[in-house]
Amino acid sequence: MSYLIKTLSVLFILFSQVVLADSPLTNIEFYRAYLGNPMVEKATVSKGKISSEVLRFLTDEENHQDEKLAVINALGWNHNNANSEVYRDHIIKTKKYKSDFGDHYTAFLWNASADELLYYSYMKAMENYRQPLMVFEYLDKAIVKEPSNLNIRLIYELIKSQVLYDINEKNLAKKRVRLVLMDFPKKGNDTSLNNNALGYFFKYFSFVS
């Protein structure tokens, strides 16, 4: 290997590490606050692939929203799996969602619940963390359906912070996320992310210069 190739390889590795260090979506591992949950633990060793068991957990309405978000967070981003499409297509099939155009995009967007829009958006953003803009259309609808849901608002701001980081607006990202975090003690409920999970958000954004 030539000196130039070696140098470029080292620079690429260093650049990748810097990018990931400045990536809220890939660095905030709040699933660690839920490691007592068996499904979260299974997701951590799944190599990023949504198994049939995890899919059943995410679609079971008896399971809490915060635990499902922790499972998605545990599935992570460092894989080539299209978990979001697997989840979306399963929902469309089992709930028989349809649209006048006959495609999955509008069938899901028009019919999905706030929860379904949230889980799909978060998975898709994790899979496309360098370009997560495509999920805001779904999250906007989720917020309209459940405007007081703090989990939805937090995930929205988390993904938006990824975009703000890319344009060097870290302080704005920090401010927006903290505004939502400060609402949890006042407006949270049994399905809101727990305090230990929120601590991962506080810790990450407190280091923004």
Coordinates of N, CA and C in Angstrom, one line a residue:
M1 N 0.8 -1.2 0.0 CA 0.0 0.0 0.0 C 0.9 1.2 0.0
S2 N 0.6 2.2 -0.9 CA 1.4 3.4 -1.0 C 1.2 4.3 0.2
Y3 N 2.2 5.2 0.4 CA 2.1 6.2 1.5 C 0.8 7.0 1.4
L4 N 0.4 7.4 0.1 CA -0.8 8.3 0.0 C -2.0 7.5 0.4
I5 N -2.1 6.3 0.0 CA -3.3 5.5 0.3 C -3.4 5.3 1.8
K6 N -2.3 5.0 2.5 CA -2.2 4.9 3.9 C -2.7 6.1 4.6
T7 N -2.2 7.3 4.1 CA -2.6 8.6 4.7 C -4.1 8.8 4.5
L8 N -4.6 8.6 3.3 CA -6.0 8.8 3.1 C -6.9 7.9 4.0
S9 N -6.4 6.7 4.2 CA -7.2 5.7 5.0 C -7.2 6.2 6.4
V10 N -6.1 6.7 6.9 CA -6.1 7.2 8.3 C -7.0 8.4 8.4
L11 N -6.9 9.3 7.4 CA -7.8 10.5 7.5 C -9.3 10.1 7.4
F12 N -9.6 9.1 6.6 CA -11.0 8.7 6.5 C -11.5 8.2 7.9
I13 N -10.7 7.4 8.5 CA -11.0 6.8 9.8 C -11.2 7.9 10.8
L14 N -10.3 8.9 10.9 CA -10.4 10.0 11.8 C -11.6 10.8 11.5
F15 N -11.9 11.1 10.3 CA -13.1 11.9 9.9 C -14.4 11.2 10.3
S16 N -14.4 9.9 10.1 CA -15.6 9.1 10.5 C -15.8 9.2 12.0
Q17 N -14.7 9.1 12.7 CA -14.9 9.2 14.2 C -15.4 10.5 14.6
V18 N -14.9 11.6 14.0 CA -15.4 12.9 14.3 C -16.8 13.1 14.0
V19 N -17.3 12.6 12.8 CA -18.7 12.7 12.4 C -19.5 12.0 13.4
L20 N -19.2 10.8 13.8 CA -20.0 10.0 14.7 C -20.0 10.6 16.1
A21 N -18.9 11.3 16.5 CA -18.9 11.9 17.8 C -19.8 13.1 17.9
D22 N -20.1 13.7 16.7 CA -21.1 14.8 16.6 C -22.4 14.3 16.1
S23 N -22.8 13.1 16.4 CA -24.1 12.6 15.9 C -25.0 12.2 17.0
P24 N -26.0 13.0 17.3 CA -26.9 12.7 18.4 C -27.6 11.4 18.2
L25 N -28.0 11.1 17.0 CA -28.8 9.9 16.8 C -28.0 8.6 17.1
T26 N -26.7 8.7 16.9 CA -25.9 7.5 17.0 C -25.2 7.4 18.4
N27 N -25.2 8.5 19.1 CA -24.4 8.5 20.4 C -25.3 8.4 21.7
I28 N -26.6 8.8 21.6 CA -27.4 8.7 22.7 C -28.0 7.3 22.9
E29 N -27.5 6.5 23.7 CA -27.9 5.1 23.9 C -28.7 5.0 25.1
F30 N -29.9 5.6 25.1 CA -30.8 5.6 26.3 C -31.4 4.2 26.6
Y31 N -31.2 3.2 25.6 CA -31.7 1.9 25.9 C -31.0 1.3 27.2
R32 N -29.8 1.8 27.5 CA -29.1 1.3 28.7 C -29.9 1.5 30.0
A33 N -30.8 2.4 30.0 CA -31.7 2.6 31.1 C -32.8 1.6 31.2
Y34 N -32.9 0.7 30.2 CA -34.0 -0.3 30.1 C -33.4 -1.7 30.0
L35 N -32.1 -1.9 30.4 CA -31.5 -3.2 30.2 C -32.1 -4.3 31.1
G36 N -33.0 -3.9 32.0 CA -33.7 -5.0 32.7 C -34.9 -5.5 31.9
N37 N -35.2 -4.9 30.8 CA -36.3 -5.4 29.9 C -35.7 -6.5 29.0
P38 N -36.3 -7.7 29.0 CA -35.7 -8.8 28.2 C -35.7 -8.5 26.7
M39 N -36.7 -7.8 26.2 CA -36.7 -7.5 24.8 C -35.6 -6.5 24.4
V40 N -35.4 -5.5 25.3 CA -34.3 -4.6 25.0 C -33.0 -5.3 25.0
E41 N -32.8 -6.2 25.9 CA -31.5 -7.0 26.0 C -31.4 -7.9 24.7
K42 N -32.5 -8.4 24.2 CA -32.4 -9.2 23.0 C -32.0 -8.3 21.8
A43 N -32.6 -7.1 21.8 CA -32.3 -6.2 20.7 C -30.8 -5.8 20.6
T44 N -30.2 -5.7 21.8 CA -28.8 -5.4 21.8 C -27.8 -6.4 21.2
V45 N -28.3 -7.6 21.1 CA -27.5 -8.7 20.6 C -28.0 -9.2 19.2
S46 N -28.9 -8.4 18.6 CA -29.6 -8.8 17.4 C -28.8 -8.4 16.1
K47 N -27.6 -7.8 16.3 CA -26.8 -7.2 15.2 C -27.7 -6.3 14.3
G48 N -28.6 -5.6 15.0 CA -29.4 -4.6 14.3 C -30.5 -5.1 13.5
K49 N -30.8 -6.3 13.5 CA -31.9 -6.9 12.7 C -33.1 -7.1 13.5
I50 N -34.3 -6.6 13.0 CA -35.5 -6.8 13.7 C -36.1 -8.2 13.5
S51 N -36.1 -8.9 14.6 CA -36.5 -10.3 14.6 C -38.0 -10.4 14.7
S52 N -38.6 -11.5 14.4 CA -40.1 -11.7 14.5 C -40.5 -11.4 15.9
E53 N -39.7 -11.8 16.9 CA -40.0 -11.6 18.3 C -40.0 -10.1 18.6
V54 N -39.0 -9.4 18.2 CA -39.0 -7.9 18.4 C -40.1 -7.3 17.7
L55 N -40.5 -7.7 16.5 CA -41.6 -7.1 15.7 C -42.9 -7.3 16.5
R56 N -43.1 -8.5 17.1 CA -44.3 -8.7 17.9 C -44.4 -7.8 19.0
F57 N -43.2 -7.5 19.7 CA -43.1 -6.7 20.8 C -43.5 -5.2 20.4
L58 N -43.0 -4.8 19.3 CA -43.3 -3.4 18.8 C -44.7 -3.2 18.4
T59 N -45.4 -4.3 18.0 CA -46.8 -4.1 17.5 C -47.8 -4.5 18.5
D60 N -47.3 -5.0 19.7 CA -48.3 -5.3 20.8 C -48.7 -4.1 21.5
E61 N -49.9 -3.7 21.5 CA -50.4 -2.4 22.1 C -50.3 -2.5 23.6
E62 N -50.1 -3.6 24.2 CA -50.0 -3.7 25.6 C -48.7 -3.2 26.1
N63 N -47.7 -3.2 25.3 CA -46.3 -2.8 25.7 C -46.2 -1.3 25.7
H64 N -45.5 -0.7 26.6 CA -45.3 0.7 26.8 C -44.5 1.4 25.7
Q65 N -44.9 2.6 25.4 CA -44.2 3.3 24.3 C -42.7 3.5 24.6
D66 N -42.4 3.9 25.8 CA -41.0 4.1 26.2 C -40.1 2.9 26.0
E67 N -40.7 1.7 26.3 CA -40.0 0.4 26.2 C -39.7 0.1 24.7
K68 N -40.7 0.4 23.9 CA -40.6 0.2 22.4 C -39.5 1.1 21.8
L69 N -39.5 2.3 22.3 CA -38.4 3.3 21.8 C -37.0 2.8 22.3
A70 N -37.0 2.2 23.5 CA -35.7 1.7 23.9 C -35.2 0.5 23.1
V71 N -36.2 -0.3 22.6 CA -35.8 -1.4 21.8 C -35.3 -0.9 20.4
I72 N -35.9 0.1 19.9 CA -35.5 0.7 18.6 C -34.1 1.3 18.8
N73 N -33.9 1.9 19.9 CA -32.6 2.5 20.2 C -31.5 1.4 20.3
A74 N -31.9 0.3 20.9 CA -31.0 -0.8 21.1 C -30.6 -1.5 19.7
L75 N -31.6 -1.5 18.8 CA -31.3 -2.0 17.5 C -30.2 -1.2 16.8
G76 N -30.2 0.0 17.1 CA -29.1 0.9 16.7 C -29.1 1.3 15.2
W77 N -27.9 1.8 14.8 CA -27.8 2.4 13.4 C -26.7 1.7 12.6
N78 N -25.8 1.0 13.2 CA -24.6 0.5 12.5 C -24.9 -0.9 11.9
H79 N -25.8 -0.8 10.9 CA -26.2 -2.0 10.2 C -26.8 -1.6 8.8
N80 N -27.1 -2.6 8.0 CA -27.7 -2.4 6.7 C -29.1 -2.9 6.6
N81 N -29.7 -3.1 7.7 CA -31.1 -3.7 7.8 C -32.1 -2.6 7.5
A82 N -33.2 -2.9 6.8 CA -34.3 -2.0 6.5 C -35.4 -2.3 7.5
N83 N -35.1 -2.1 8.8 CA -36.1 -2.4 9.9 C -37.4 -1.6 9.7
S84 N -37.2 -0.4 9.3 CA -38.4 0.5 9.2 C -39.3 0.0 8.1
E85 N -38.8 -0.5 7.0 CA -39.7 -1.0 6.0 C -40.4 -2.3 6.4
V86 N -39.6 -3.2 7.1 CA -40.2 -4.4 7.7 C -41.4 -4.1 8.6
Y87 N -41.1 -3.1 9.5 CA -42.2 -2.7 10.4 C -43.4 -2.1 9.7
R88 N -43.1 -1.1 8.8 CA -44.2 -0.5 8.1 C -45.0 -1.5 7.3
D89 N -44.4 -2.3 6.5 CA -45.1 -3.3 5.7 C -45.9 -4.3 6.5
H90 N -45.4 -4.6 7.7 CA -46.1 -5.5 8.6 C -47.4 -4.8 9.1
I91 N -47.3 -3.6 9.4 CA -48.4 -2.8 9.9 C -49.5 -2.7 8.8
I92 N -49.0 -2.3 7.6 CA -50.0 -2.2 6.5 C -50.7 -3.5 6.2
K93 N -50.0 -4.6 6.3 CA -50.6 -5.9 6.0 C -51.6 -6.3 7.0
T94 N -51.2 -6.2 8.3 CA -52.0 -6.7 9.4 C -53.2 -5.8 9.6
K95 N -53.1 -4.5 9.4 CA -54.2 -3.6 9.7 C -54.9 -3.2 8.4
K96 N -54.5 -3.8 7.3 CA -55.1 -3.6 6.0 C -55.2 -2.1 5.6
Y97 N -54.2 -1.4 5.9 CA -54.2 0.0 5.5 C -54.1 0.2 4.0
K98 N -54.9 1.1 3.4 CA -55.0 1.3 2.0 C -55.0 2.8 1.7
S99 N -54.7 3.1 0.4 CA -54.9 4.5 0.0 C -55.4 4.5 -1.4
D100 N -55.9 5.6 -1.9 CA -56.4 5.7 -3.2 C -55.4 5.5 -4.3
F101 N -54.1 5.7 -3.9 CA -53.0 5.5 -4.9 C -52.5 4.1 -4.9
G102 N -52.8 3.3 -3.9 CA -52.4 1.9 -3.9 C -51.0 1.7 -3.5
D103 N -50.3 2.6 -3.0 CA -48.9 2.4 -2.6 C -48.7 2.4 -1.1
H104 N -47.6 1.9 -0.6 CA -47.4 1.8 0.8 C -47.1 3.1 1.4
Y105 N -46.5 4.0 0.7 CA -46.2 5.4 1.2 C -47.4 6.1 1.7
T106 N -48.4 6.3 0.9 CA -49.6 7.0 1.3 C -50.5 6.1 2.2
A107 N -50.5 4.8 2.0 CA -51.3 3.9 2.8 C -50.9 4.1 4.3
F108 N -49.6 4.1 4.5 CA -49.1 4.2 5.9 C -49.3 5.6 6.4
L109 N -48.9 6.6 5.6 CA -48.9 8.0 6.0 C -50.3 8.4 6.4
W110 N -51.3 8.0 5.6 CA -52.7 8.4 5.8 C -53.4 7.7 7.0
N111 N -53.0 6.5 7.3 CA -53.7 5.7 8.2 C -53.0 5.4 9.5
A112 N -51.7 5.4 9.6 CA -51.0 5.0 10.8 C -51.4 5.8 12.0
S113 N -51.3 5.2 13.2 CA -51.5 5.9 14.4 C -50.3 6.7 14.8
A114 N -50.4 7.6 15.8 CA -49.2 8.4 16.2 C -48.1 7.5 16.7
D115 N -48.4 6.4 17.4 CA -47.4 5.5 17.8 C -46.6 4.8 16.6
E116 N -47.4 4.4 15.6 CA -46.8 3.7 14.5 C -46.0 4.7 13.7
L117 N -46.4 5.9 13.5 CA -45.6 6.9 12.8 C -44.3 7.2 13.6
L118 N -44.4 7.2 14.9 CA -43.2 7.5 15.7 C -42.2 6.4 15.6
Y119 N -42.6 5.1 15.7 CA -41.6 4.0 15.7 C -41.0 3.9 14.3
Y120 N -41.9 4.0 13.3 CA -41.3 4.0 11.9 C -40.3 5.1 11.6
S121 N -40.6 6.3 12.1 CA -39.8 7.5 11.8 C -38.4 7.3 12.6
Y122 N -38.5 6.8 13.8 CA -37.3 6.7 14.6 C -36.4 5.6 14.0
M123 N -36.9 4.5 13.5 CA -36.2 3.4 12.9 C -35.5 3.9 11.6
K124 N -36.3 4.6 10.8 CA -35.9 5.1 9.5 C -34.8 6.2 9.7
A125 N -34.9 7.0 10.7 CA -33.9 8.0 11.0 C -32.6 7.4 11.4
M126 N -32.7 6.3 12.2 CA -31.5 5.6 12.7 C -30.8 5.0 11.5
E127 N -31.6 4.5 10.5 CA -31.0 3.8 9.4 C -30.4 4.8 8.4
N128 N -30.9 6.0 8.4 CA -30.4 7.1 7.5 C -29.9 8.3 8.3
Y129 N -29.1 8.1 9.3 CA -28.8 9.1 10.2 C -28.0 10.3 9.6
R130 N -27.4 10.1 8.5 CA -26.7 11.2 7.8 C -27.7 12.0 7.0
Q131 N -28.8 11.5 6.7 CA -29.9 12.2 5.9 C -31.3 11.9 6.4
P132 N -31.6 12.3 7.6 CA -32.9 11.9 8.3 C -34.1 12.8 7.9
L133 N -33.9 13.7 7.0 CA -35.0 14.7 6.7 C -36.3 14.1 6.3
M134 N -36.2 12.9 5.6 CA -37.4 12.3 5.1 C -38.4 11.9 6.2
V135 N -38.0 11.8 7.4 CA -39.0 11.3 8.4 C -39.9 12.4 9.0
F136 N -39.6 13.7 8.8 CA -40.3 14.7 9.5 C -41.8 14.8 9.0
E137 N -42.1 14.4 7.8 CA -43.4 14.3 7.3 C -44.3 13.4 8.2
Y138 N -43.7 12.3 8.6 CA -44.4 11.3 9.5 C -44.5 11.8 10.9
L139 N -43.4 12.4 11.4 CA -43.4 12.9 12.8 C -44.4 14.1 12.9
D140 N -44.5 14.9 11.9 CA -45.4 16.1 11.9 C -46.8 15.5 12.1
K141 N -47.2 14.5 11.4 CA -48.5 13.9 11.5 C -48.7 13.3 12.9
A142 N -47.6 12.7 13.4 CA -47.7 12.1 14.8 C -48.0 13.1 15.8
I143 N -47.3 14.3 15.7 CA -47.5 15.4 16.7 C -48.9 15.9 16.6
V144 N -49.5 16.0 15.4 CA -50.8 16.5 15.2 C -51.8 15.6 15.9
K145 N -51.5 14.3 15.7 CA -52.4 13.3 16.3 C -52.3 13.3 17.9
E146 N -51.1 13.5 18.4 CA -50.9 13.5 19.9 C -50.0 14.6 20.2
P147 N -50.5 15.8 20.2 CA -49.6 17.0 20.5 C -49.0 17.1 21.9
S148 N -49.6 16.4 22.8 CA -49.0 16.4 24.2 C -48.1 15.3 24.5
N149 N -47.8 14.4 23.5 CA -47.0 13.3 23.8 C -45.5 13.7 23.8
L150 N -44.9 13.6 24.9 CA -43.5 14.1 25.1 C -42.5 13.2 24.4
N151 N -42.8 11.9 24.3 CA -41.8 11.0 23.6 C -41.7 11.4 22.1
I152 N -42.9 11.7 21.5 CA -42.9 12.1 20.1 C -42.1 13.4 19.9
R153 N -42.4 14.3 20.8 CA -41.7 15.6 20.7 C -40.2 15.5 20.9
L154 N -39.8 14.6 21.8 CA -38.3 14.4 22.1 C -37.6 13.8 20.9
I155 N -38.2 12.7 20.3 CA -37.6 12.1 19.2 C -37.6 13.0 18.0
Y156 N -38.6 13.8 17.8 CA -38.6 14.8 16.8 C -37.4 15.8 16.9
E157 N -37.2 16.3 18.1 CA -36.1 17.2 18.4 C -34.7 16.5 18.3
L158 N -34.7 15.2 18.7 CA -33.5 14.5 18.6 C -33.0 14.4 17.1
I159 N -34.0 14.0 16.3 CA -33.7 13.9 14.9 C -33.4 15.3 14.2
K160 N -34.1 16.3 14.7 CA -33.8 17.6 14.1 C -32.4 18.1 14.6
S161 N -32.0 17.7 15.8 CA -30.7 18.1 16.2 C -29.6 17.5 15.3
Q162 N -29.9 16.4 14.7 CA -28.9 15.8 13.8 C -28.7 16.7 12.6
V163 N -29.8 17.3 12.1 CA -29.8 18.2 11.0 C -29.1 19.5 11.4
L164 N -29.4 20.0 12.6 CA -28.8 21.2 13.1 C -27.3 21.1 13.3
Y165 N -26.9 19.9 13.7 CA -25.4 19.7 13.9 C -24.7 19.8 12.5
D166 N -25.4 19.3 11.5 CA -24.7 19.4 10.2 C -24.5 20.8 9.6
I167 N -25.3 21.7 10.1 CA -25.2 23.1 9.7 C -24.6 24.0 10.8
N168 N -23.9 23.3 11.7 CA -23.2 24.0 12.8 C -24.1 24.9 13.7
E169 N -25.3 24.3 14.0 CA -26.2 25.0 14.9 C -26.4 24.2 16.2
K170 N -25.3 23.8 16.8 CA -25.4 22.9 17.9 C -26.1 23.5 19.1
N171 N -25.8 24.8 19.4 CA -26.5 25.5 20.5 C -28.0 25.6 20.3
L172 N -28.4 25.8 19.1 CA -29.9 25.8 18.9 C -30.5 24.4 19.1
A173 N -29.7 23.3 18.7 CA -30.2 22.0 18.9 C -30.3 21.7 20.4
K174 N -29.3 22.1 21.1 CA -29.3 21.9 22.6 C -30.5 22.6 23.2
K175 N -30.7 23.8 22.8 CA -31.8 24.6 23.4 C -33.2 23.9 23.2
R176 N -33.4 23.5 21.9 CA -34.7 22.9 21.6 C -34.9 21.6 22.3
V177 N -33.9 20.7 22.4 CA -34.0 19.5 23.1 C -34.3 19.7 24.6
R178 N -33.5 20.6 25.2 CA -33.7 20.9 26.6 C -35.1 21.4 27.0
L179 N -35.7 22.2 26.1 CA -37.1 22.6 26.3 C -38.0 21.5 26.5
V180 N -37.8 20.4 25.7 CA -38.7 19.3 25.8 C -38.4 18.5 27.0
L181 N -37.1 18.3 27.3 CA -36.7 17.6 28.5 C -37.2 18.2 29.8
M182 N -37.3 19.5 29.8 CA -37.7 20.1 31.0 C -39.2 20.0 31.3
D183 N -40.0 19.5 30.2 CA -41.4 19.3 30.4 C -41.7 17.9 31.0
F184 N -40.8 17.0 30.9 CA -41.1 15.7 31.4 C -41.5 15.6 32.8
P185 N -40.8 16.3 33.8 CA -41.2 16.2 35.2 C -42.7 16.7 35.4
K186 N -43.1 17.7 34.5 CA -44.4 18.3 34.7 C -45.5 17.6 34.0
K187 N -45.2 17.1 32.8 CA -46.2 16.6 31.9 C -46.1 15.1 31.6
G188 N -45.1 14.4 32.1 CA -44.8 13.0 31.7 C -45.9 12.1 32.3
N189 N -45.9 10.9 31.8 CA -46.9 9.9 32.3 C -46.1 8.5 32.3
D190 N -46.9 7.5 32.6 CA -46.3 6.1 32.8 C -45.6 5.6 31.5
T191 N -45.9 6.1 30.4 CA -45.3 5.6 29.2 C -44.2 6.6 28.6
S192 N -43.9 7.6 29.4 CA -42.9 8.5 29.0 C -41.5 7.9 29.3
L193 N -40.5 8.3 28.6 CA -39.1 7.8 28.9 C -38.8 8.1 30.4
N194 N -38.2 7.2 31.1 CA -37.9 7.3 32.5 C -36.7 8.3 32.7
N195 N -36.6 8.7 34.0 CA -35.5 9.7 34.3 C -34.1 9.2 33.9
N196 N -33.9 8.0 34.1 CA -32.5 7.4 33.8 C -32.3 7.6 32.3
A197 N -33.3 7.3 31.5 CA -33.2 7.4 30.0 C -33.0 8.9 29.6
L198 N -33.7 9.8 30.2 CA -33.6 11.2 29.9 C -32.2 11.7 30.3
G199 N -31.6 11.1 31.3 CA -30.3 11.5 31.7 C -29.2 11.4 30.6
Y200 N -29.4 10.4 29.7 CA -28.5 10.3 28.5 C -28.6 11.4 27.6
F201 N -29.8 12.0 27.5 CA -30.0 13.2 26.6 C -29.4 14.4 27.3
F202 N -29.6 14.6 28.6 CA -29.0 15.7 29.3 C -27.5 15.6 29.2
K203 N -26.9 14.4 29.4 CA -25.5 14.3 29.4 C -24.9 14.6 28.1
Y204 N -25.5 14.1 27.0 CA -24.9 14.4 25.7 C -25.0 15.9 25.3
F205 N -26.1 16.5 25.5 CA -26.3 17.9 25.0 C -25.6 18.9 26.0
S206 N -25.3 18.5 27.2 CA -24.6 19.4 28.1 C -23.2 19.7 27.6
F207 N -22.6 18.8 26.7 CA -21.3 19.0 26.3 C -21.2 19.8 25.0
V208 N -22.3 20.3 24.5 CA -22.3 21.1 23.3 C -21.7 22.4 23.6
S209 N -20.7 22.8 22.9 CA -20.0 24.1 23.1 C -20.7 25.3 22.5

